[in-house]
Structures are given as C-alpha cells and as structure tokens.
XYZ file of C-alpha atoms in Angstrom:
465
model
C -37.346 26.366 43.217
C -35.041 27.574 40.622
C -33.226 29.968 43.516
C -32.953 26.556 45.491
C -31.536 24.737 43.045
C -29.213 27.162 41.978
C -28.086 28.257 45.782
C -27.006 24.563 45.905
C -25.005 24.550 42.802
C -22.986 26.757 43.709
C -22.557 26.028 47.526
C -22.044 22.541 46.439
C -20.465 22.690 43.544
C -17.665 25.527 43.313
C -15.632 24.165 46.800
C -15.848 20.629 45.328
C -14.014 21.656 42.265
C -11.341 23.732 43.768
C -10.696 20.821 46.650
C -10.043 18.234 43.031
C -7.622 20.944 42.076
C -5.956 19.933 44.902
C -5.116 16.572 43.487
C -4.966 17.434 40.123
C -1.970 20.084 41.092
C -0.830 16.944 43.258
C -0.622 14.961 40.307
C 1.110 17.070 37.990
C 3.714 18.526 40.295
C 4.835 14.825 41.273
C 4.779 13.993 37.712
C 6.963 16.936 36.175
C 9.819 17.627 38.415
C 10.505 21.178 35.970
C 7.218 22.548 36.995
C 7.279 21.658 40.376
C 8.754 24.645 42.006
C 6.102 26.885 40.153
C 3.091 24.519 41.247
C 4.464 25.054 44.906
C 4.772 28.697 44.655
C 1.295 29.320 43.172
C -0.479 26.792 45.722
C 1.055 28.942 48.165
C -0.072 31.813 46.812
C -3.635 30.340 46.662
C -3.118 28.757 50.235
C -2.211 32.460 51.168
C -5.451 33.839 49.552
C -7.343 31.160 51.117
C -6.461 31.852 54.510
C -6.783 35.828 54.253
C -10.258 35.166 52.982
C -10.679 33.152 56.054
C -9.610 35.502 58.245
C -11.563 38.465 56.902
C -14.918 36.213 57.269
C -14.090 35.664 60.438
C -12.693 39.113 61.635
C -16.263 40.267 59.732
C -18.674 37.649 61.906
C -16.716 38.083 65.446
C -19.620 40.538 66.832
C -22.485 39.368 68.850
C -24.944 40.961 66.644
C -27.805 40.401 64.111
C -26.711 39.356 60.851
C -29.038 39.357 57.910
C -29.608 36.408 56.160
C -28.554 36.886 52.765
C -25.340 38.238 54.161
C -24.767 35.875 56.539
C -24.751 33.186 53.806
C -22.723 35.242 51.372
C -19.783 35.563 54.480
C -20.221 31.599 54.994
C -19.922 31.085 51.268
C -17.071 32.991 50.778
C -15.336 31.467 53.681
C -15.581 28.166 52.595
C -14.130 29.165 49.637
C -11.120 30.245 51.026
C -10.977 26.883 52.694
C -11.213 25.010 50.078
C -8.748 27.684 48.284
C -6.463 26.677 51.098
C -6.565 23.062 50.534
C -6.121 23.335 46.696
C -3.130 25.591 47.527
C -1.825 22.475 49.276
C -1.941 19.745 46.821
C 1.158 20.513 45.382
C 3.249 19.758 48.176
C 2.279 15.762 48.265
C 5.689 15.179 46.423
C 6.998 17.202 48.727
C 6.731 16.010 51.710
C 7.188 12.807 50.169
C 10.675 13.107 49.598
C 11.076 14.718 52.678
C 9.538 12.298 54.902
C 12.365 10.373 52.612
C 15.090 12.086 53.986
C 14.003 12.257 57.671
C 13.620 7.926 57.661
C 17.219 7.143 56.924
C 17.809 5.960 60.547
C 14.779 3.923 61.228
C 13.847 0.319 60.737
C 14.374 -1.170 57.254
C 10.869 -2.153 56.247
C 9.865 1.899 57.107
C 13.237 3.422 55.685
C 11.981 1.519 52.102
C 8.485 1.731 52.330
C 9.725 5.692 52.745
C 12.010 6.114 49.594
C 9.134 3.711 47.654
C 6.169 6.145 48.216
C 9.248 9.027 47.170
C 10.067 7.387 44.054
C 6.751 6.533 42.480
C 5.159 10.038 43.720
C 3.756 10.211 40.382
C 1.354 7.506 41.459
C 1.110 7.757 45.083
C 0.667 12.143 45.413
C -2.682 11.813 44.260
C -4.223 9.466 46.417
C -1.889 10.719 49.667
C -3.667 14.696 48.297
C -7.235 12.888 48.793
C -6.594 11.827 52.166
C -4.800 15.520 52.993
C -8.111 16.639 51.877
C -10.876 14.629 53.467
C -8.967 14.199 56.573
C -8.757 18.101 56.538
C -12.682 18.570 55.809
C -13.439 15.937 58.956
C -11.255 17.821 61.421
C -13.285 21.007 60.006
C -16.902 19.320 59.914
C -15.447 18.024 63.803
C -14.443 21.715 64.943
C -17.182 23.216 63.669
C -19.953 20.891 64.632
C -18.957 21.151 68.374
C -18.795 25.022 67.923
C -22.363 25.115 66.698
C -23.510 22.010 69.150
C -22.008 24.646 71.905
C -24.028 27.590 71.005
C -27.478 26.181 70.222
C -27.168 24.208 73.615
C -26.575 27.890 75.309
C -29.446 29.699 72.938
C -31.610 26.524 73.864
C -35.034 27.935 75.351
C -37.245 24.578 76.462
C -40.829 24.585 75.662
C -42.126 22.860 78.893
C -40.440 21.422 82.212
C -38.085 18.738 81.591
C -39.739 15.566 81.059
C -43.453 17.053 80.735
C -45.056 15.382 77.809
C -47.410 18.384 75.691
C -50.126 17.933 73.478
C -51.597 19.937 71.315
C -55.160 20.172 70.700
C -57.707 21.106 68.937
C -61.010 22.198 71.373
C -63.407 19.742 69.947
C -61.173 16.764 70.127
C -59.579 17.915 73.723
C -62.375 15.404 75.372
C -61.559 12.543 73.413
C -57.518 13.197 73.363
C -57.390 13.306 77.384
C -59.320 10.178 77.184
C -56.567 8.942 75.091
C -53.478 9.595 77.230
C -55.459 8.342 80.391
C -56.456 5.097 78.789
C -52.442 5.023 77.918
C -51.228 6.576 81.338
C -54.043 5.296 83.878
C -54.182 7.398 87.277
C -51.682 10.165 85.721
C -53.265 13.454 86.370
C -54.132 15.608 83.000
C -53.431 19.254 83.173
C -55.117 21.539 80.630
C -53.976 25.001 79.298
C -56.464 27.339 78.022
C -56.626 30.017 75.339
C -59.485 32.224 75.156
C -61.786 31.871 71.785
C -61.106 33.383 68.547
C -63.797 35.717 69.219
C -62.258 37.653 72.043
C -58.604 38.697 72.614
C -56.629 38.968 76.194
C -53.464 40.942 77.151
C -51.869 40.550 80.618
C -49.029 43.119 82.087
C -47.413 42.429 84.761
C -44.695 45.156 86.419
C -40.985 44.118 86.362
C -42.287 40.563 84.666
C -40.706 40.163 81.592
C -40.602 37.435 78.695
C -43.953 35.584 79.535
C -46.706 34.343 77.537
C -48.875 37.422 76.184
C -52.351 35.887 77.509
C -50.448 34.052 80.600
C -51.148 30.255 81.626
C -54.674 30.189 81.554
C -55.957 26.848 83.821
C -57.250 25.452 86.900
C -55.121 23.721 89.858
C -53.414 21.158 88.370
C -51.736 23.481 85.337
C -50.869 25.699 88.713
C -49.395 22.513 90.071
C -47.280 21.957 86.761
C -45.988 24.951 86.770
C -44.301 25.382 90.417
C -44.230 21.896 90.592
C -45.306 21.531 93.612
C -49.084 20.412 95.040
C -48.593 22.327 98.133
C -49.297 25.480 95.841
C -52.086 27.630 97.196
C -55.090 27.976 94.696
C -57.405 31.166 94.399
C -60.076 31.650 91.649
C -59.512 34.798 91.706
C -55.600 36.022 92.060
C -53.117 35.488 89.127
C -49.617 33.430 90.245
C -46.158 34.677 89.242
C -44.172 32.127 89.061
C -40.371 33.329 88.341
C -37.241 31.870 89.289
C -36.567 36.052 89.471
C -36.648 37.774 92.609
C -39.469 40.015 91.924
C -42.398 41.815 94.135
C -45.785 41.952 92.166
C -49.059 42.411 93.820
C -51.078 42.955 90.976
C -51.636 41.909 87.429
C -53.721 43.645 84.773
C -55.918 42.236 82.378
C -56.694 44.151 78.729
C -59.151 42.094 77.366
C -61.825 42.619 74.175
C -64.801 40.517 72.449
C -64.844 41.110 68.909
C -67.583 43.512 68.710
C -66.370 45.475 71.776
C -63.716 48.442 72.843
C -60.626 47.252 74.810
C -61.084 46.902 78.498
C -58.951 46.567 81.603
C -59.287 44.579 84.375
C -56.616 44.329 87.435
C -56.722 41.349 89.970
C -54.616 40.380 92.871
C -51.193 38.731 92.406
C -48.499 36.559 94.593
C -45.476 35.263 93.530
C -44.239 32.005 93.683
C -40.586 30.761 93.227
C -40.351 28.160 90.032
C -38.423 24.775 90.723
C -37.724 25.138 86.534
C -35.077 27.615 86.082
C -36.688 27.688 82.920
C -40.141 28.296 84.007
C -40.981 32.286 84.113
C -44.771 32.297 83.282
C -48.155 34.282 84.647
C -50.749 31.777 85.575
C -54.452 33.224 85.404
C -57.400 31.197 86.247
C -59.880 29.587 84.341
C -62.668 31.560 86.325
C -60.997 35.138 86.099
C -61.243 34.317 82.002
C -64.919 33.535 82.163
C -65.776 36.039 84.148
C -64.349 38.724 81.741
C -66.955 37.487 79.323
C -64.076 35.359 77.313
C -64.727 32.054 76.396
C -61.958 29.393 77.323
C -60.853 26.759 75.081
C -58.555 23.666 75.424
C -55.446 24.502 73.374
C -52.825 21.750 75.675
C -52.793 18.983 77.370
C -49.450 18.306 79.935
C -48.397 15.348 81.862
C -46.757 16.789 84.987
C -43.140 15.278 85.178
C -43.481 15.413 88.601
C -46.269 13.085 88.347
C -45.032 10.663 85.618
C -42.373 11.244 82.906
C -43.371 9.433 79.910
C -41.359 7.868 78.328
C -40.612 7.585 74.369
C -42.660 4.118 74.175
C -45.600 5.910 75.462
C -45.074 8.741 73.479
C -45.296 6.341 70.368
C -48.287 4.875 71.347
C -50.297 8.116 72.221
C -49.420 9.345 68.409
C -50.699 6.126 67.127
C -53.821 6.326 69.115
C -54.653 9.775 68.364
C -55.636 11.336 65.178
C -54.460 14.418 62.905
C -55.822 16.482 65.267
C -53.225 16.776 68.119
C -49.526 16.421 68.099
C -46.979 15.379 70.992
C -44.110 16.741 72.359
C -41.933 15.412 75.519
C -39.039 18.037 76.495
C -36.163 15.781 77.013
C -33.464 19.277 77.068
C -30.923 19.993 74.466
C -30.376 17.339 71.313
C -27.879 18.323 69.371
C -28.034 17.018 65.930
C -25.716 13.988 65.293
C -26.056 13.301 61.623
C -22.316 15.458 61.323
C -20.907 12.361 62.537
C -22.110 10.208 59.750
C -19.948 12.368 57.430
C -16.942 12.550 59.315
C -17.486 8.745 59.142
C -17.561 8.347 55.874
C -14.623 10.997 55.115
C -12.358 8.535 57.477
C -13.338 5.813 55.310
C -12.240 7.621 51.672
C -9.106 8.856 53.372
C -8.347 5.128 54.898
C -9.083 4.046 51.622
C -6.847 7.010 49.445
C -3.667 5.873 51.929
C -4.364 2.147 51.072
C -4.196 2.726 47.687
C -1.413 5.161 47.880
C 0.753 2.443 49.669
C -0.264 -0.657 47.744
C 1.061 1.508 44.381
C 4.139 1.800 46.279
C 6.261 -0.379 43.961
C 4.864 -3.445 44.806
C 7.072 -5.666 43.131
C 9.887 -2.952 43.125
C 13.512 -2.856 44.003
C 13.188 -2.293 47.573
C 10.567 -5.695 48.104
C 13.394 -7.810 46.597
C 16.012 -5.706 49.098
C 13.762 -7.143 52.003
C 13.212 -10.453 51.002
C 16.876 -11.405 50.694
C 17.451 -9.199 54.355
C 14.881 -11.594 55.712
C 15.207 -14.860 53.783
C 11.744 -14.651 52.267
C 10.026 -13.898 55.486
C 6.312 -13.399 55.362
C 6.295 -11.329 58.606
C 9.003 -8.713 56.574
C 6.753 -8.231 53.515
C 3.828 -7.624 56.039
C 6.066 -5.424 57.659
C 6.787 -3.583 54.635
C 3.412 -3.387 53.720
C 2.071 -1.764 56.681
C 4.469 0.689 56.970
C 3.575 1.693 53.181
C 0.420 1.969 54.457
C 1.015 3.961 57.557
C 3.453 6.710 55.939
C 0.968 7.612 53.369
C -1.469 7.921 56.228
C 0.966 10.254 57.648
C 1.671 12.397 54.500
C -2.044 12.522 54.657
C -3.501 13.025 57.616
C -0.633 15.392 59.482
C -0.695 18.127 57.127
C -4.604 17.571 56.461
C -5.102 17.907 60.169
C -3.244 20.861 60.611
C -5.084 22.520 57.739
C -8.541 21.295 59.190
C -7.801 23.133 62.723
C -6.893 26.274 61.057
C -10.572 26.371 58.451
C -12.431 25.181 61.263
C -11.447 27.224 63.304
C -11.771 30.188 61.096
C -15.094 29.018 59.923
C -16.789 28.614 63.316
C -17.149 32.527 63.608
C -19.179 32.594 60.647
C -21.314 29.103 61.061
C -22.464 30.844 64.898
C -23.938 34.163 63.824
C -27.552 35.082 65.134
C -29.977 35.299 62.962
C -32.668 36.752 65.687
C -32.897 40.122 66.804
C -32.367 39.268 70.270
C -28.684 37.880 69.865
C -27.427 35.232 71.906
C -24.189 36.146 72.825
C -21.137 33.428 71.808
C -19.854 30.883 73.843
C -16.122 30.261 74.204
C -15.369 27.139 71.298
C -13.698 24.479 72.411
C -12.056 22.700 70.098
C -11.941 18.529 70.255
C -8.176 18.246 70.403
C -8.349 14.716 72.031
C -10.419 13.548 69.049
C -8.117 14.945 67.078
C -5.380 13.570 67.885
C -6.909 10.634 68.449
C -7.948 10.713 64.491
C -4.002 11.710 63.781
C -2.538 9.104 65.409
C -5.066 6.246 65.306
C -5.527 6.184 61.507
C -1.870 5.254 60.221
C -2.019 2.899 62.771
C -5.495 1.273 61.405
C -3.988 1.703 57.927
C -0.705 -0.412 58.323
C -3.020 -2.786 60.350
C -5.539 -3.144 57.425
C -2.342 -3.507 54.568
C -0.984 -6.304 56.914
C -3.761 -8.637 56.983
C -3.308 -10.134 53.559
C -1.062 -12.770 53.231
C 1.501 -10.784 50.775
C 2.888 -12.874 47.761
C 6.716 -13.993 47.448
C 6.965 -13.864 43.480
C-alpha cells in the first residue's frame, strides 16, 4: 500500500510541479524585462532536454517486443517527464510571443490591433494565465494523440471471448439447473447451450495436429453448443467424433484425448475428427462430446451457459434483468466487440474548460479601462458593438498565444509518448499498428476555441465608464 501510494506521488506529483514552472517562469520573465533573455535561453535549454528525453523513450520502446513491467513504467515515467520538461521550457516565451503577435497586428482591424498591443503591455498580468492555457491545451492534444494510439492497438490485440452478440454465463454446477431456468423464464423459447468441464477429480488434455491456440480440454457439449459454435443447425452431430471448427484451412482426421482420474496414470484415447469451417473469424475451437467425456470415465459438469446469437442476441435490458434474477453464483457476459474506454474524453473536457477559462481571464486583465478602450470609444462614438468588439478579440488572441504554441507542443509529446504508452506487456507481442493521429480534431480544437472565447467575452453587455 505504501509502494502504491508512493508510485502515485511521484507519477502524479513531479510532472505537475515542473508544468507550474511553466507559469511561474511565465510570470517572472514578463515581469522583469532584464532577466528575460536568460529565462528564454534556459527554458530552451530545458525544452531541449525535454524533447531528447522524449526521443530516447521513444527510440528505446519502438520494438515489437516484451517489455517488463517495472521497466516499462520507468521509460513511461521518464518520458513524461521530458514532456512536462518541455512545456516548462516553454513558459517563458508567453511575453514573447506577446509582443510579437504585437508586431504582426499592425495592419488589421482596430479593435484586434489594440486588444493586441493591450495583452503586450500588461504581459505581467496576462503571461500567466495565456502559459496555463499553452499548457492544458498542450496536455489535451497529448491525452487526444495518445488515447487514439492506445484505442488503435487494444482494438487490434482485441481477442473476443464468445461470438459476437452471444450472451455467457458462468456457473457454478449445482446452480446450472436453476440459472437456465432463469434465462428461459427471461428469454422464453431461446434455446440454452451448455459447455462442460470435466470434474475436479479427473483432468483432460486434447491434441489436435496443425490445430493451434484452442481450449486445452476443447468445447465439451451436446448439439446445440456444436450449433453455437459453427453457427449453423445444419451441422452434422456424432456422439462419437470431435469437430474442428477453424476459420484455418486445415486437414485433421483425428483428435487425441490424454485424460486421468485422480487416483489413476495418464491415458490416451484417439477418436475420429472432421472439420468444419467457422462463420466467427474469431472462432478456432475443438468441440468434443458430452458422451466421448463420460465414456472416458470423466465426470461432466456445467461450467457455461450461451445464448446462440444466431438464435437471439440479448440485449443490455435483458442482460440487467438476468443479473438481478440470479444470485452470487453466476455472472454474465454479452460480447458486443471492441469498447474502447472513453473516460479520456472527460479530461480533455475539462482541460478545454481551464484553458477557455485561463484565456478569459488573460483578456479581461487586458487593461480594461486602459488607454486603448478610451481610443475605441471616441473611434466609435461610444458604441456598444466596438467595446464588444474589443472584448472578444482580447479574448480570442490570448486563445491564440495559448492554444497555437500549446498545440504544437501537444503533437510533438504525444506523439513521442505513444511509443512508450503501446508496449506489450505479454509474451506473445502484438505487433504495433500504424498511429494515426486526430489532426481534424485538432485543428478543430485550434481554431474553434479562440473563436468560442471571443464569443463568450462578447456576451456581456461591456460598461461605458
């Protein structure tokens, strides 16, 4: 517990600081005009070590192989480090790019070409709030770039545990009887296959030439479970010959059984096989008979229940009233494919929000009662529509300072950090998919947000004192 708490300390903790330095270097270099020139040449030299720290993460992680835990997380940690190195490196050119976005606005509109030199000349209160939305909008392009590289690779590693739409339960033998009766008396007429496991006092081993990546002990059933897995009724049903059902093309004629009671020497037993071609590319499973078990002297047990898709595919209100009807003793599953997790959304949510919020604030200390409001109320004879004017582009250039170089930063650690966030931790190693980066959403974030921002700083009716 202490390990726990102290692992999140300092994964937590340590890029949350240096990303504050950020502002606090923001501050001070808009504030003392002497030190600024120093404060920009060591946050690029931190920038600098940032990004080579990035790199080497990354340059470390690019091989499809197994990566060890510990080390795994020591790479990510040290990589997000150097991103948040990177954007602490940056905080001191807010003032910056202030006064340059001063010089390049000489020719535009008079409302912007204020607003402009405003946000320049009281940089000492607007670098810090414009260096918090640099920085969140920077860690939501990340959290966006790197969320769709690990979406892509679980989706391609994802290995479903039944045929799409098949509801599973799991059961315990002495409640199987009273669980079917459960799902029928929610599902009436729906056809119950059942998946056996022999007893705990006996043990069962199938091989199976050029079959590969199957249950150990096979499908053990009767018709119906056949029926599941081709998913088709036309299936032909022995008692006595084992099914291969493959979406391979492979020729097996025989399967053999190694099978042992618990007071008894190993034994081997080899029946007749066919093959039959799956419908579920998914689907690569031995199917063995309920009889064949019984006759080895192996006792079968209920161990799942399926609802055939083919037959019905429940739905998630029947779902929820099966696991209110039924006890502790089973639990239900419905394979519905790949669900990436969406709760990375929530954050870049809320990051959008504190960075809308930073560039308000920024604007609205813009001189708000300065030299260059009283400029455009005698240009425009006290006109409301001017002062809203002016206070929307306020708004919308501090979104700018914020969110341009922010973005550009976020591209660069996300896409640094999505080598290490998609190692394998198995032994078999999926390999990596190609990552795509979201560029519509970002620049749909980019150019959306100082447009929201001046919208949002417009609204109020501004005051003509």
């Amino acid at each position: 517990m202490i390990a726990a708490l102290a692992l999140f300390f300092v994964v937590l903790c340590i890029p949350v600081a240096l990303v504050c330095g950020s502002v606090v270097l923001a501050s001070e270099a808009a504030r003392r005009a002497r030190l600024r020139p120093w404060l920009l040449f060591w946050g690029a030299v931190l920038a600098a070590v940032g990004l080579l720290t990035m790199v080497f993460v990354a340059w470390t992680t690019r091989e499809d192989r197994h990566y060890d835990d510990t080390g795994a997380f020591l790479l990510l940690l040290a990589a997000v480090v150097g991103g948040s190195l990177l954007l602490t490196g940056a905080g001191p050119s807010t003032p910056w790019l202030l006064a340059l976005l001063r010089r390049h606005t000489v020719r535009l509109p008079p409302s912007i070409r204020l607003a402009a030199r405003d946000l320049a000349r009281n940089s000492g209160r607007t670098a810090h709030p414009i260096a918090i939305t640099m920085v969140t909008t920077a860690v939501a392009v990340t959290v966006l770039i790197v969320a769709v590289a690990v979406t892509a690779q679980s989706r391609a590693g994802y290995d479903p545990a039944a045929r799409s739409g098949a509801l599973l339960v799991n059961v315990l033998a002495e409640d199987a009887t009273d669980v079917r009766a459960t799902i029928q008396r929610e599902l009436p007429g729906v056809p119950v296959a059942q998946r056996d496991l022999p007893s705990r006092r006996g043990d069962l081993r199938l091989r199976a030439e050029g079959v590969r990546d199957v249950a150990s002990s096979g499908f053990i059933g009767d018709q119906a479970l056949l029926r599941y897995l081709t998913g088709n009724p036309a299936t032909p049903y022995d008692e006595g010959t084992a099914v291969v059902v493959t979406p391979h093309d492979v020729q097996v004629d025989a399967v053999t059984l190694t099978y042992a009671l618990s007071s008894g020497e190993p034994s081997e037993k080899t029946i007749p096989a066919v093959v039959v071609s799956s419908s579920d590319p998914y689907v690569n499973e031995v199917f063995i008979p309920t009889q064949v078990v019984r006759d080895l002297g192996l006792r079968p047990e209920p161990y799942e229940l399926i609802v055939d898709p083919s037959a019905h595919r429940t739905t998630g209100s029947e779902q929820e009233r099966i696991d209110r009807r039924m006890g502790e003793g089973a639990s239900t599953y419905v394979e519905r494919g790949f669900r990436g997790s969406t709760g990375w959304l929530g954050v870049v949510a809320a990051l959008i929000v504190v960075a809308l919020g930073s560039a308000l604030v920024a604007g609205g200390r813009a001189a708000a009662r300065g030299r260059s409001r009283r400029v455009l109320l005698r240009a425009g004879n006290g006109s409301a529509l001017t002062l809203r004017r002016f206070a929307a582009s306020r708004a919308g250039l501090s979104m700018v300072c914020g969110t341009a170089p922010g973005a550009v930063a976020g591209c660069v650690i996300g896409s640094l950090l999505a080598w290490p966030t998609t190692t394998s931790h198995e032994w078999e190693v999926m390999p990596r998919v190609s990552f795509d980066t979201p560029w519509w959403a970002i620049a749909t974030l980019v150019a959306a947000l100082p447009v929201l921002a001046g919208i949002i700083a417009a609204l109020p009716r501004p005051p003509r004192g």
